[in-house]
Coordinates of C-alpha atoms in Angstrom, one line a residue:
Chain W
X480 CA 20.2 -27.5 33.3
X481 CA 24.1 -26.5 32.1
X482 CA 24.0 -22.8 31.1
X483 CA 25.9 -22.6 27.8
X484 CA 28.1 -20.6 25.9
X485 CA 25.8 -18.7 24.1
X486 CA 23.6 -18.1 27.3
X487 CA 26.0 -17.1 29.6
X488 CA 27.1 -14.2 27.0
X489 CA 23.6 -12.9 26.6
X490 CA 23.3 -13.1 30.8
X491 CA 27.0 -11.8 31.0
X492 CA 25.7 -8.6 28.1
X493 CA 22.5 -8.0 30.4
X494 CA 24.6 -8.0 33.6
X495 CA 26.8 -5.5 31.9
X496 CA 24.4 -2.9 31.0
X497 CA 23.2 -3.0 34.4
X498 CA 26.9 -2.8 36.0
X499 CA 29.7 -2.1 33.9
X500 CA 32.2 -2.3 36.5
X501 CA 31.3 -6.4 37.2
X502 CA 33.9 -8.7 38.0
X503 CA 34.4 -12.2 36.2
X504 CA 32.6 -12.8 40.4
X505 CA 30.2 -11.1 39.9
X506 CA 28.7 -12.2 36.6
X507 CA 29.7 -15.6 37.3
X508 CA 26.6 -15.4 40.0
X509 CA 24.7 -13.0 37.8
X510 CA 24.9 -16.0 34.5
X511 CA 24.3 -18.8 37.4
X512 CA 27.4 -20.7 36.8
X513 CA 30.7 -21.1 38.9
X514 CA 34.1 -19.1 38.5
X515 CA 35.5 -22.1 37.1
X516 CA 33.0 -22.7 34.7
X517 CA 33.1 -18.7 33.4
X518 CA 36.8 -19.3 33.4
X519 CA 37.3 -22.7 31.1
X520 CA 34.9 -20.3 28.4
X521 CA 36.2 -17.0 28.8
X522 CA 40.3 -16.9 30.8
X523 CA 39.5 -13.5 31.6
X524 CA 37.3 -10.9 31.6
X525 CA 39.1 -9.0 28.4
X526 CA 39.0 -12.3 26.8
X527 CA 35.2 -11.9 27.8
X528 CA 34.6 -8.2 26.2
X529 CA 36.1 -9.3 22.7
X530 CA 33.3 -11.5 22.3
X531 CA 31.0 -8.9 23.8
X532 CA 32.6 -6.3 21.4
X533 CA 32.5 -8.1 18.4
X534 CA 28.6 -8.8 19.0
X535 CA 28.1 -5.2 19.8
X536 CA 29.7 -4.8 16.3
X537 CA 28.3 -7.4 14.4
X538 CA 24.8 -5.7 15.7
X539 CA 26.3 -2.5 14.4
X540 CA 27.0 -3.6 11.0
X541 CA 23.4 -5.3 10.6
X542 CA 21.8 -2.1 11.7
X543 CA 23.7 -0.4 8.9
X544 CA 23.2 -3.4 6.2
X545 CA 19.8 -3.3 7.0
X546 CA 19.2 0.7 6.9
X547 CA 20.9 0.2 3.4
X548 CA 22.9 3.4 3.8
X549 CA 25.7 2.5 1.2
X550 CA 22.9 1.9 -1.2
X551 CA 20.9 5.1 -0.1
X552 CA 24.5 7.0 -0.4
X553 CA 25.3 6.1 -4.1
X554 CA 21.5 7.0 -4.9
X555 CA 21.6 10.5 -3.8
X556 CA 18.3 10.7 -3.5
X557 CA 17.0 12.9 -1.0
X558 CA 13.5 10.8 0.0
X559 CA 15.6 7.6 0.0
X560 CA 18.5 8.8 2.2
X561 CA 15.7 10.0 4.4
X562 CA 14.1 6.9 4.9
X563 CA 17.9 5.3 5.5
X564 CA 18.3 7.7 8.0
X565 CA 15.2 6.6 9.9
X566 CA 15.9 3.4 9.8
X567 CA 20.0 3.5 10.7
X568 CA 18.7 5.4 13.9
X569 CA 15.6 3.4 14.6
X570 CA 18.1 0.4 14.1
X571 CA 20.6 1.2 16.6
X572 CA 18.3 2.7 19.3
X573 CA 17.0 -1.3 19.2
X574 CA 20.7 -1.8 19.5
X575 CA 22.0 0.1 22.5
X576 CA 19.1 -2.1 24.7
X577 CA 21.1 -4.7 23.9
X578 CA 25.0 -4.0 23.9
X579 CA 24.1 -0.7 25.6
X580 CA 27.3 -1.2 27.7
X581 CA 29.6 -1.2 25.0
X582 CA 29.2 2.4 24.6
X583 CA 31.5 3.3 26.6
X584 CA 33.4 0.4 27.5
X585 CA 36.7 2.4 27.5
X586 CA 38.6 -1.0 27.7
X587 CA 37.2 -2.4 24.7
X588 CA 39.5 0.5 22.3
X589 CA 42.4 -1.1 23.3
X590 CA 41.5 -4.8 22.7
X591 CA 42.8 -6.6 19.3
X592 CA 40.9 -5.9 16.2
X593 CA 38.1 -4.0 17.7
X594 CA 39.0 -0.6 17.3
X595 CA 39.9 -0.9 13.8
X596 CA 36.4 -2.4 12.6
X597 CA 34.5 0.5 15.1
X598 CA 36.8 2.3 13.2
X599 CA 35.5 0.8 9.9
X600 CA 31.8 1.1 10.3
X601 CA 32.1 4.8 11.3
X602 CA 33.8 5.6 8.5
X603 CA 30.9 4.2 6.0
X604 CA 28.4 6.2 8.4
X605 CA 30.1 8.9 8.1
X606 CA 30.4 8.8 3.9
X607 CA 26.2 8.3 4.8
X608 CA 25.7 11.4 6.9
X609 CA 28.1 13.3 4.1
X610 CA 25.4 12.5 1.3
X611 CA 22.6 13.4 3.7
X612 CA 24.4 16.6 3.8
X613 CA 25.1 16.8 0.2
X614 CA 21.4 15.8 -0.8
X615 CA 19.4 18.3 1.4
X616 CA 18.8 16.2 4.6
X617 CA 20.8 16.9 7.1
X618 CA 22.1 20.5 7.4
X619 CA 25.5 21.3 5.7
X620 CA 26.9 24.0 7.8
X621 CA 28.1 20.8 10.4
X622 CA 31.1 19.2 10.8
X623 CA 29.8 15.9 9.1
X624 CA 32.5 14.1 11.8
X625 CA 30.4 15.8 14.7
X626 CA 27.2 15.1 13.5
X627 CA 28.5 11.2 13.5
X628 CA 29.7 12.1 17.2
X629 CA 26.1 13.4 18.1
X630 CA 24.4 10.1 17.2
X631 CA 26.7 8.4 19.4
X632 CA 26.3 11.0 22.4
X633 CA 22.5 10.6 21.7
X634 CA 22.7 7.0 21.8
X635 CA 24.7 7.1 25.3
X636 CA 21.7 9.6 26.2
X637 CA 19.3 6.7 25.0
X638 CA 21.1 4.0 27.2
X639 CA 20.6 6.4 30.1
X640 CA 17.4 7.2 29.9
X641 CA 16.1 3.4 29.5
X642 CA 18.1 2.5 32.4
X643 CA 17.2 5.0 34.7
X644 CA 13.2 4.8 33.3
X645 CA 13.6 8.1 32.1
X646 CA 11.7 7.8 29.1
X647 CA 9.0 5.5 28.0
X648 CA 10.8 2.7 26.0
X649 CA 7.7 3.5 23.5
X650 CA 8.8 6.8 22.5
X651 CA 12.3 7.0 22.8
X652 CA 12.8 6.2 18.8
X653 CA 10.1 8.9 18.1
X654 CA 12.0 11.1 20.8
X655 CA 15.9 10.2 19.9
X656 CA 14.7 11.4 16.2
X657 CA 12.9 14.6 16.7
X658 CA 15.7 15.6 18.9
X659 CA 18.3 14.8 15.9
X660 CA 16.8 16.3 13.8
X661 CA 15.2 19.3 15.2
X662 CA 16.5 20.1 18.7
X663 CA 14.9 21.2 21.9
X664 CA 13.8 25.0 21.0
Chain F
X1399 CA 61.5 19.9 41.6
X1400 CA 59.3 17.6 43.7
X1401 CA 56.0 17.2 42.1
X1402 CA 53.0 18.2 44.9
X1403 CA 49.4 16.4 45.0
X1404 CA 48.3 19.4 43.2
X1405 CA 50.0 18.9 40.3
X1406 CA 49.9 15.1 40.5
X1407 CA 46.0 15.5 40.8
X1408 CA 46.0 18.4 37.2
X1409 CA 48.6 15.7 35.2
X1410 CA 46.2 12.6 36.1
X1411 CA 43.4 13.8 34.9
X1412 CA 45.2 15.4 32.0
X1413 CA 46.8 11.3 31.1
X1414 CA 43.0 10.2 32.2
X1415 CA 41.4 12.2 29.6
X1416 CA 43.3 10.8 26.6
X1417 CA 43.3 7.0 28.4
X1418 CA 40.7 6.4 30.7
X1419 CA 41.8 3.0 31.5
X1420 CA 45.3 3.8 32.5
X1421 CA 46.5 1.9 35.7
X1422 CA 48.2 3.5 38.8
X1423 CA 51.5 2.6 37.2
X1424 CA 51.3 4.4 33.9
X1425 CA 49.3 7.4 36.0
X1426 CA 52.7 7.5 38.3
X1427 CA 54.8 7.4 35.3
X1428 CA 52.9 9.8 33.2
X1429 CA 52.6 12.6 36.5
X1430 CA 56.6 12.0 36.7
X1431 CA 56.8 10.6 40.0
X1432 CA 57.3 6.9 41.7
X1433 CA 54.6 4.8 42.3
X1434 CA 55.6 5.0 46.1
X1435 CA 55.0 8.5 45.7
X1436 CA 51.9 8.4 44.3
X1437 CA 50.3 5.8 46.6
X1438 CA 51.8 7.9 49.7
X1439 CA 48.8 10.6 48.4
X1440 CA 46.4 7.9 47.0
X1441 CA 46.4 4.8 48.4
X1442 CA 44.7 2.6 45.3
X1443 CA 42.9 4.1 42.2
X1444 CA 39.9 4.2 43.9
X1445 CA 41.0 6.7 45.8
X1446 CA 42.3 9.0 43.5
X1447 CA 39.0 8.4 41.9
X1448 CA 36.8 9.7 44.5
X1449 CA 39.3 13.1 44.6
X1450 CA 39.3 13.3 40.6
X1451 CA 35.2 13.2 40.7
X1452 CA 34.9 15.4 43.6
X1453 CA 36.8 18.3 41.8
X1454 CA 34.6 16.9 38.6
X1455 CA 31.6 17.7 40.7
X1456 CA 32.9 21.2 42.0
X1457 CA 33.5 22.4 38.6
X1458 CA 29.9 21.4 37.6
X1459 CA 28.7 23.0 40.3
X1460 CA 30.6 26.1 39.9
X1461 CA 28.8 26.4 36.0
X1462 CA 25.4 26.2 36.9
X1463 CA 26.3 28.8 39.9
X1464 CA 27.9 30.9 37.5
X1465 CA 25.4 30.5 35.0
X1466 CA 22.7 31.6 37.8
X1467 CA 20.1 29.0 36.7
X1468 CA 18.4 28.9 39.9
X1469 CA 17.6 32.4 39.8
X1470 CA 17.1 32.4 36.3
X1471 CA 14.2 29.3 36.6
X1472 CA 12.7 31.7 39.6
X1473 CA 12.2 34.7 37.4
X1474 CA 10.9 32.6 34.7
X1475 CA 11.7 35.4 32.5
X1476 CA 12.2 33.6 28.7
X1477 CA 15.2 36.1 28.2
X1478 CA 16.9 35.4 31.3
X1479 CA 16.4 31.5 30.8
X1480 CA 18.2 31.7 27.2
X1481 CA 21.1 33.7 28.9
X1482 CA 21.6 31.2 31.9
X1483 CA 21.1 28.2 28.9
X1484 CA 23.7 29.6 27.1
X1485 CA 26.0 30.0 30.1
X1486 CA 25.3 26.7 31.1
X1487 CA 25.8 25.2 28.0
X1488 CA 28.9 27.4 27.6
X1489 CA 30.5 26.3 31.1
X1490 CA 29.8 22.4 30.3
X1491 CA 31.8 22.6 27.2
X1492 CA 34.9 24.5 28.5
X1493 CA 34.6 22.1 32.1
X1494 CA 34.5 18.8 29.2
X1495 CA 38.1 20.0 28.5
X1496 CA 38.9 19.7 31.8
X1497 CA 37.0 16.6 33.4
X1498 CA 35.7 14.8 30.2
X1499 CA 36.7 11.1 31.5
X1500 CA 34.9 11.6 34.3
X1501 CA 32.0 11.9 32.1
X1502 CA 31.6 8.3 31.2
X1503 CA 33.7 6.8 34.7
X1504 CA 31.5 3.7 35.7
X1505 CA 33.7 3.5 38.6
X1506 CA 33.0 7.0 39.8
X1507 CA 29.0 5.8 40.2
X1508 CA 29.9 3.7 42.9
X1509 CA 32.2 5.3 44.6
X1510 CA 31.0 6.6 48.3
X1511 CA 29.1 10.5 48.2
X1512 CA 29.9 10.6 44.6
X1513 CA 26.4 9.8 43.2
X1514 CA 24.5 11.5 45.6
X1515 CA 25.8 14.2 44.7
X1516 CA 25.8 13.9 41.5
X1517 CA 22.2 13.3 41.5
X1518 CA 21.6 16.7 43.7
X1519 CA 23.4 18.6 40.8
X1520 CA 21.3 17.2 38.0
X1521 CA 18.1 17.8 39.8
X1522 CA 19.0 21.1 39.8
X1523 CA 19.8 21.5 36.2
X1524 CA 16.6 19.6 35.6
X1525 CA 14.4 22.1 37.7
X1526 CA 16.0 24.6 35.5
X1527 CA 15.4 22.8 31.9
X1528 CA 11.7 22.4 33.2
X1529 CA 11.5 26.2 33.7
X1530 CA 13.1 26.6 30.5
X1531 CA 10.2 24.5 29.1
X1532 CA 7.3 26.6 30.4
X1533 CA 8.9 29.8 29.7
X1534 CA 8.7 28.5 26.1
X1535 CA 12.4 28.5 26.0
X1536 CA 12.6 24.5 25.3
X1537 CA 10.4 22.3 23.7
X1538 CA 7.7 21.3 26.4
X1539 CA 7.2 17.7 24.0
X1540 CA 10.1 16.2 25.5
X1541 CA 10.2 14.5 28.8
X1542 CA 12.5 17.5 31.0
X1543 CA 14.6 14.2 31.9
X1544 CA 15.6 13.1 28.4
X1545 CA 16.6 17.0 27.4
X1546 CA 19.2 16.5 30.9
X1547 CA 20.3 13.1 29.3
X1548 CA 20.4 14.7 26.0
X1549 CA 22.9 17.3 27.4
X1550 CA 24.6 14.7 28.9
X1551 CA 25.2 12.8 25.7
X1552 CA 26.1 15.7 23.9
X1553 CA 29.0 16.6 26.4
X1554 CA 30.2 12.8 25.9
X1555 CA 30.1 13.8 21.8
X1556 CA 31.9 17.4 22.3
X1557 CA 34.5 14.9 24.7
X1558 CA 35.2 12.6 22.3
X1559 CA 35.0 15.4 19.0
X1560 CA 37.6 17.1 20.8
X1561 CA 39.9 14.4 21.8
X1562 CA 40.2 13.1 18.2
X1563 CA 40.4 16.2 16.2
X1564 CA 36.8 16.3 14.6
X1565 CA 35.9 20.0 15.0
X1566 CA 38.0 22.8 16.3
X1567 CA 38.1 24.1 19.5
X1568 CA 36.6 27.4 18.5
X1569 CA 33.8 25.9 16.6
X1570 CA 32.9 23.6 19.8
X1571 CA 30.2 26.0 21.8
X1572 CA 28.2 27.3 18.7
X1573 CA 28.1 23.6 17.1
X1574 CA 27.1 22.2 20.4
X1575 CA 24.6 25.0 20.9
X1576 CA 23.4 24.9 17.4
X1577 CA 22.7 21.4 17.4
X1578 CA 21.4 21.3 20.9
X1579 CA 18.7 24.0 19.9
X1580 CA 18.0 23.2 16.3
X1581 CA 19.2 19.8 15.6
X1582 CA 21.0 18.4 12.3
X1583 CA 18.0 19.1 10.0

């Protein structure tokens, strides 16, 4: 059976959150087709990550659609940015087992149009967090920009801990949010 | 003056901190000195890899000696566990400053002795967080490996907080240790 576009990206996305470092080579093999046939969909493997990257992102922006933040913002409602806030996190802890990789895919910041819409989407989560902190939720006495910077680093500490089987994959939402939220003391 | 592999090595991992993706060319450039020069000390970025994550590893080792969490996980005393948490935490921020690309250098994971000892110098820190745990210093809810990843991803946050201006240096340790103990809540 020919592997197609679409299937070869979610192979390629896989392979990458195994190995980050893989060449074109190696995920050639790892997606089952030839070099040549990698090559005549993707010419490199940057051409590669801005597809990967804009998925990550487009996963990203669903998360946040889908948590409702901007609505949960305007409301300033304490029990309704709460319930936002469970679900961005829950949301993108689903996310990092699939673009996982992208994390910290240093390359990906300097590829066309992708920094500036990361860019974009941390700016409306960070207008979010700055409610939470207005309405009660989330502790004012934090740079709001650091506690944006914390979900990440948590996020990264998600990846890690489902790669390496560190932490059942059942309780990592339960675990990622009771560590946000209330620390390890 | 004729730059040494000393200084070559400090101004590399200065240009690698603000771009981890820079190439041999723009390291030579920004370390002032000929790419002939700089492959007569490193013969490919690999190389200068495996030196940059060595001295990555010694500093890391030097904090948790310095922070005398070994002896501090023996006594089991809570007061000297919170001391040698604070050190630790303390000596991972300032070494961040110094060593923060290494942080999230796929590269460096494959590179030969690298990971081994990496792994060696986590165990350790885990043994600690575990004593820290029953000494009812740390939450004993949370699997001991998730609190070293957590660590982990909160260096990668203080990394990139730093690196882009979100909280001042002064402010770093007490957010980080604020946030590690008592979350955003």
């Amino acid at each position: 059976m020919a592997v197609g576009r679409d299937q070869i990206i979610t192979l390629a996305i896989q392979h990458l959150n195994e190995d980050p470092t893989a060449s074109m080579a190696q995920l050639a093999e790892a997606t089952g087709v030839s070099r040549a046939t990698l090559h005549r969909y993707f010419a490199g493997k940057e051409e590669l990550l801005v597809v990967l990257g804009s998925r990550a992102l487009d996963g990203w922006e669903r998360v946040q659609r889908q948590a409702a933040i901007e609505e949960a913002a305007a409301s300033a409602d304490p029990a309704r940015i709460t319930t936002a806030l469970h679900e961005l996190l829950t949301g993108l802890v689903n996310d990092v087992q699939e673009h996982g990789f992208a994390l910290t895919e240093h390359v990906m910041t300097k590829l066309p149009g992708l920094q500036e819409r990361a860019d974009e989407l941390e700016e409306r989560e960070i207008a979010f967090y700055l409610a939470a902190q207005r309405a009660g939720v989330l502790r004012p006495d934090l740079p709001v920009r650091w506690i944006s910077n914390t979900v990440y680093g948590l996020l990264v500490a998600v990846r890690e801990s489902l790669r390496r089987g560190d932490v059942a994959r059942r309780d990592i939402e339960r675990t990622l949010l009771e560590t946000f939220l209330r620390g390890t003391s």
